Coordinates of C-alpha atoms in Angstrom, one line a residue:
X48 CA 61.3 126.0 148.5
X49 CA 64.4 124.0 150.6
X50 CA 65.5 125.5 153.5
X51 CA 69.4 125.7 154.0
X52 CA 69.5 123.0 156.9
X53 CA 68.4 121.3 153.8
X54 CA 71.2 122.1 151.3
X55 CA 73.8 122.2 154.1
X56 CA 72.4 118.6 154.4
X57 CA 72.8 118.3 150.6
X58 CA 76.8 119.0 150.2
X59 CA 77.9 117.2 153.3
X60 CA 76.0 114.1 151.3
X61 CA 78.2 115.1 148.1
X62 CA 80.9 115.4 150.7
X63 CA 80.4 112.1 152.1
X64 CA 79.3 110.6 148.4
X65 CA 82.7 112.3 146.8
X66 CA 85.4 111.0 149.3
X67 CA 84.0 107.3 149.2
X68 CA 84.5 107.4 145.4
X69 CA 87.8 108.8 145.7
X70 CA 88.8 106.1 148.1
X71 CA 86.6 103.2 146.5
X72 CA 88.9 104.8 143.1
X73 CA 92.0 104.3 145.0
X74 CA 91.6 100.9 145.5
X75 CA 91.2 99.9 141.8
X76 CA 93.8 102.2 140.9
X77 CA 95.7 100.0 143.1
X78 CA 95.0 97.2 141.1
X79 CA 94.8 98.1 137.8
X80 CA 98.3 99.7 138.5
X81 CA 99.6 96.2 139.4
X82 CA 98.3 94.7 136.7
X83 CA 99.8 97.1 134.7
X84 CA 103.6 96.5 135.8
X85 CA 103.2 92.6 135.9
X86 CA 102.3 93.3 131.8
X87 CA 105.2 93.4 129.8
X88 CA 103.2 93.5 126.7
X89 CA 101.9 96.6 127.7
X90 CA 103.3 98.4 125.2
X91 CA 102.1 96.8 122.4
X92 CA 98.3 96.3 123.8
X93 CA 98.5 100.2 122.8
X94 CA 99.6 100.0 119.6
X95 CA 97.3 97.1 119.0
X96 CA 94.5 99.6 120.7
X97 CA 94.9 102.7 118.2
X98 CA 95.5 100.2 115.3
X99 CA 91.8 98.2 116.3
X100 CA 90.4 102.0 117.3
X101 CA 90.6 103.4 113.7
X102 CA 88.4 100.6 112.2
X103 CA 85.2 101.8 114.2
X104 CA 82.3 102.1 111.6
X105 CA 81.6 105.5 113.2
X106 CA 82.7 109.4 112.9
X107 CA 82.4 113.2 114.3
X108 CA 82.2 111.8 118.0
X109 CA 80.8 115.5 119.8
X110 CA 84.2 116.2 121.5
X111 CA 85.1 117.2 117.9
X112 CA 83.8 120.2 119.5
X113 CA 84.2 121.0 122.6
X114 CA 87.4 123.3 122.2
X115 CA 87.8 122.9 125.8
X116 CA 90.9 120.9 125.8
X117 CA 90.8 120.6 129.8
X118 CA 86.6 119.7 130.2
X119 CA 88.2 116.9 126.4
X120 CA 90.8 116.1 129.2
X121 CA 88.8 114.9 132.2
X122 CA 85.4 113.9 130.0
X123 CA 88.1 111.3 128.7
X124 CA 90.0 109.9 132.1
X125 CA 87.0 109.5 133.7
X126 CA 85.6 107.4 131.1
X127 CA 88.6 105.3 132.3
X128 CA 87.5 105.3 135.7
X129 CA 84.1 103.5 134.6
X130 CA 86.3 101.3 132.3
X131 CA 88.6 101.1 136.2
X132 CA 85.5 99.9 137.6
X133 CA 84.5 96.9 135.5
X134 CA 87.7 95.3 134.1
X135 CA 85.7 92.7 131.9
X136 CA 86.6 92.7 128.0
X137 CA 89.3 95.2 129.5
X138 CA 90.4 96.0 125.4
X139 CA 87.3 96.3 124.0
X140 CA 86.4 99.5 126.5
X141 CA 89.8 101.4 125.8
X142 CA 89.6 100.5 121.4
X143 CA 86.3 103.0 122.4
X144 CA 88.1 105.3 124.6
X145 CA 91.0 106.4 122.6
X146 CA 88.1 106.4 118.6
X147 CA 86.7 108.8 121.5
X148 CA 90.3 110.5 121.8
X149 CA 91.0 110.5 118.8
X150 CA 87.9 112.2 117.1
X151 CA 88.8 115.4 120.4
X152 CA 90.4 117.9 119.8
X153 CA 92.9 116.9 123.0
X154 CA 96.3 116.2 121.9
X155 CA 97.3 113.5 124.4
X156 CA 98.5 109.9 123.8
X157 CA 96.2 106.8 125.4
X158 CA 99.4 106.1 127.4
X159 CA 99.1 109.5 128.9
X160 CA 95.4 110.2 129.3
X161 CA 95.6 106.4 130.5
X162 CA 98.0 107.2 133.6
X163 CA 96.8 110.9 134.4
X164 CA 93.0 108.7 134.3
X165 CA 94.6 106.4 138.1
X166 CA 95.9 109.9 139.5
X167 CA 91.8 111.5 139.9
X168 CA 91.4 113.6 142.5
X169 CA 88.6 114.3 144.5
X170 CA 87.9 118.4 143.5
X171 CA 87.1 116.1 140.0
X172 CA 84.6 115.0 140.9
X173 CA 83.2 118.0 142.5
X174 CA 84.1 120.2 138.2
X175 CA 82.9 118.3 135.4
X176 CA 79.1 120.3 136.5
X177 CA 80.4 122.7 135.4
X178 CA 83.0 122.2 133.1
X179 CA 80.5 120.5 130.4
X180 CA 76.7 122.1 129.7
X181 CA 73.4 119.8 129.6
X182 CA 74.4 118.3 125.8
X183 CA 77.4 117.5 126.6
X184 CA 76.4 115.8 130.8
X185 CA 74.0 114.1 128.1
X186 CA 77.1 112.7 125.9
X187 CA 79.1 111.6 128.9
X188 CA 76.6 109.2 130.3
X189 CA 75.2 108.2 127.3
X190 CA 79.3 106.8 126.8
X191 CA 79.9 105.8 130.2
X192 CA 76.9 103.5 130.1
X193 CA 78.3 102.2 126.5
X194 CA 81.8 101.5 128.2
X195 CA 80.3 100.1 131.2
X196 CA 77.8 97.7 129.6
X197 CA 80.5 97.0 126.4
X198 CA 81.1 93.3 126.4
X199 CA 78.0 92.5 128.6
X200 CA 76.1 93.8 131.7
X201 CA 78.3 95.5 133.8
X202 CA 78.7 95.3 137.4
X203 CA 77.4 96.7 140.5
X204 CA 80.4 98.8 141.1
X205 CA 80.4 100.3 137.5
X206 CA 76.8 101.0 137.8
X207 CA 76.4 102.8 141.0
X208 CA 79.5 104.8 140.4
X209 CA 78.5 106.1 137.1
X210 CA 74.5 106.6 139.0
X211 CA 77.3 108.7 141.7
X212 CA 78.1 110.9 139.2
X213 CA 74.4 111.1 137.1
X214 CA 74.6 112.8 141.1
X215 CA 77.2 115.2 140.6
X216 CA 76.3 116.3 137.6
X217 CA 72.6 117.5 138.7
X218 CA 70.6 115.3 136.8
X219 CA 67.2 113.9 137.4
X220 CA 65.8 111.0 136.8
X221 CA 64.3 111.1 132.9
X222 CA 67.3 112.9 132.0
X223 CA 69.1 109.6 133.7
X224 CA 65.9 107.5 131.4
X225 CA 67.2 108.6 128.2
X226 CA 70.8 108.1 128.7
X227 CA 69.7 104.5 128.9
X228 CA 67.2 104.3 126.0
X229 CA 69.8 105.7 123.3
X230 CA 73.0 103.1 125.3
X231 CA 70.8 100.8 124.6
X232 CA 70.3 101.6 120.9
X233 CA 73.7 101.7 120.4
X234 CA 74.8 98.8 122.0
X235 CA 72.2 96.4 120.4
X236 CA 71.7 98.5 117.8
X237 CA 68.1 97.6 117.2
X238 CA 64.9 98.4 118.7
X239 CA 63.3 95.3 119.6
X240 CA 63.1 94.9 123.1
X241 CA 63.0 98.9 123.4
X242 CA 59.3 100.3 124.8
X243 CA 58.2 102.7 121.7
X244 CA 57.1 105.0 124.9
X245 CA 61.0 105.3 125.6
X246 CA 62.5 105.3 121.7
X247 CA 59.6 108.1 121.5
X248 CA 61.2 110.4 124.4
X249 CA 64.2 109.9 122.8
X250 CA 63.4 110.7 119.3
X251 CA 64.3 114.9 118.9
X252 CA 67.9 113.8 119.7
X253 CA 68.2 111.0 118.7
X254 CA 70.3 112.1 115.9
X255 CA 73.0 114.1 117.4
X256 CA 73.9 110.2 118.9
X257 CA 74.8 109.5 115.6
X258 CA 78.8 109.1 116.8
X259 CA 76.6 105.5 117.8
X260 CA 73.7 105.1 116.4
X261 CA 74.0 104.2 113.0
X262 CA 71.6 105.7 110.2
X263 CA 70.0 102.5 109.5
X264 CA 69.3 101.7 113.3
X265 CA 67.5 105.4 113.8
X266 CA 65.4 104.8 110.7
X267 CA 64.2 101.4 112.5
X268 CA 63.8 104.0 115.6
X269 CA 61.0 106.1 113.9
X270 CA 59.6 103.4 112.4
X271 CA 58.3 101.9 115.5
X272 CA 57.2 105.2 116.6
X273 CA 54.9 105.6 113.6
X274 CA 51.4 103.8 113.5
X275 CA 48.3 103.9 111.6
X276 CA 45.7 104.8 113.1
X277 CA 42.4 105.5 111.3
X278 CA 42.2 103.5 107.6
X279 CA 38.9 103.9 106.5
X280 CA 37.8 102.5 102.8
X281 CA 35.6 105.1 100.5
X282 CA 34.3 102.4 98.8
X283 CA 30.6 103.5 99.8
X284 CA 28.5 106.5 99.2
X285 CA 27.7 106.9 103.2
X286 CA 31.2 106.5 104.0
X287 CA 32.1 108.8 101.7
X288 CA 29.6 111.7 102.6
X289 CA 30.1 110.7 106.6
X290 CA 33.8 110.3 106.9
X291 CA 35.1 113.0 109.1
X292 CA 38.6 114.8 110.8
X293 CA 38.2 116.0 114.4
X294 CA 41.7 117.2 114.3
X295 CA 44.0 119.4 112.1
X296 CA 46.2 117.9 109.5
X297 CA 49.8 117.7 111.8
X298 CA 48.0 118.9 114.9
X299 CA 49.8 117.3 118.6
X300 CA 47.0 114.8 119.9
X301 CA 47.0 112.5 123.7
X302 CA 46.6 108.3 123.4
X303 CA 42.0 108.6 124.0
X304 CA 42.0 112.6 121.3
X305 CA 38.6 111.0 119.1
X306 CA 40.8 111.8 115.9
X307 CA 37.8 110.7 113.0
X308 CA 34.1 110.1 112.8
X309 CA 33.5 107.6 110.2
X310 CA 29.5 106.4 110.0
X311 CA 28.8 105.0 113.7
X312 CA 32.8 104.4 113.4
X313 CA 34.5 106.1 116.3
X314 CA 38.7 106.6 115.8
X315 CA 40.6 107.5 119.7
X316 CA 44.6 108.4 119.1
X317 CA 46.5 104.9 120.4
X318 CA 49.7 107.6 121.6
X319 CA 50.8 111.1 121.9
X320 CA 51.9 112.5 118.6
X321 CA 51.6 114.3 116.0
X322 CA 49.0 113.0 113.0
X323 CA 49.9 113.0 109.6
X324 CA 46.4 112.6 107.0
X325 CA 47.0 111.1 103.3
X326 CA 44.1 110.2 101.4
X327 CA 45.3 106.5 99.1
X328 CA 44.4 107.0 96.0
X329 CA 40.8 109.1 96.5
X330 CA 39.6 106.0 97.8
X331 CA 40.7 105.3 101.9
X332 CA 41.7 107.9 104.4
X333 CA 44.8 106.8 106.3
X334 CA 46.0 108.8 109.8
X335 CA 49.3 107.6 110.6
X336 CA 51.0 109.4 114.2
X337 CA 54.3 109.8 114.5
X338 CA 56.9 111.7 115.8
X339 CA 56.7 115.7 115.7
X340 CA 59.9 115.8 113.8
X341 CA 58.4 112.6 111.4
X342 CA 57.9 114.1 107.7
X343 CA 55.1 113.7 105.4
X344 CA 57.0 112.7 102.6
X345 CA 59.4 110.2 104.7
X346 CA 55.7 108.6 105.2
X347 CA 54.5 108.9 102.5
X348 CA 57.2 106.9 101.3
X349 CA 56.3 104.3 103.9
X350 CA 53.0 104.0 103.0
X351 CA 54.3 103.0 99.2
X352 CA 56.1 100.7 100.6
X353 CA 53.1 99.6 103.2
X354 CA 50.4 99.5 100.4
X355 CA 52.3 99.3 97.3
X356 CA 54.9 101.2 95.3
X357 CA 53.0 102.2 92.2
X358 CA 49.8 103.1 94.6
X359 CA 49.5 107.9 94.7
X360 CA 48.9 108.8 98.1
X361 CA 48.0 112.6 98.9
X362 CA 48.3 114.8 101.8
X363 CA 44.5 115.6 102.7

């Protein structure tokens, strides 16, 4: 258990961190203010941003369900503060934030929220962890990462700033890692450059991010989680008599677990997950390991596409 001195030390470190963040933000704000005053077409830019936001191919941002108007405002203003740290691709980033603003219950126009984001008080950084519950903190971190990396890799200032916000929201390392994976999927709409282990960590809640990850991409994520771990043809009398499952249908298995036997062959789980057992045309035993939220119906359809749409595949 931490001592009082340890806790006091952590509080002091957080206070210093917030002061550093406020100083950094003040500097960024001055630069942005100079840009605003020198840009005669800023009003026209706002109109363009609102028009472009209408074409964002997503819907149902979770902020639409957040009834606390103050929390909504701080959420969006802090997204702007992330943008201030790296203004590369500022139009694209503002379009994304405008879309979130439209999805929310906040009755404010983009110009006003943007202006208020330039006047953030340091108390806001203390409040953010209390204003947002665990689920909304995760939504915010994913959105912040999307804003920072919208048109390419974020600069060091933006990355460090998001890291400090994560600390103030008391998020642990695994939590942040999941947010990074979700943001990467959203930005790329692809799973090609992701490890299966990372994908499996976010599978239980990836459907909550349909506001920024397309259904087609989520389908690709699900497919990457599936693996055929057993395929035994019952083409000999010996195979038919000797094959047996060593684990129950739909049970959770760990990598390395013995899952099936056939004569002198042993089949081990290549990964963690839930095992689904099928029989293919009464002539083969099939085992599939997938994520726990997968369904037999969807896996059956996948197997039919894999082995032939005209075949019969039944659960064991």
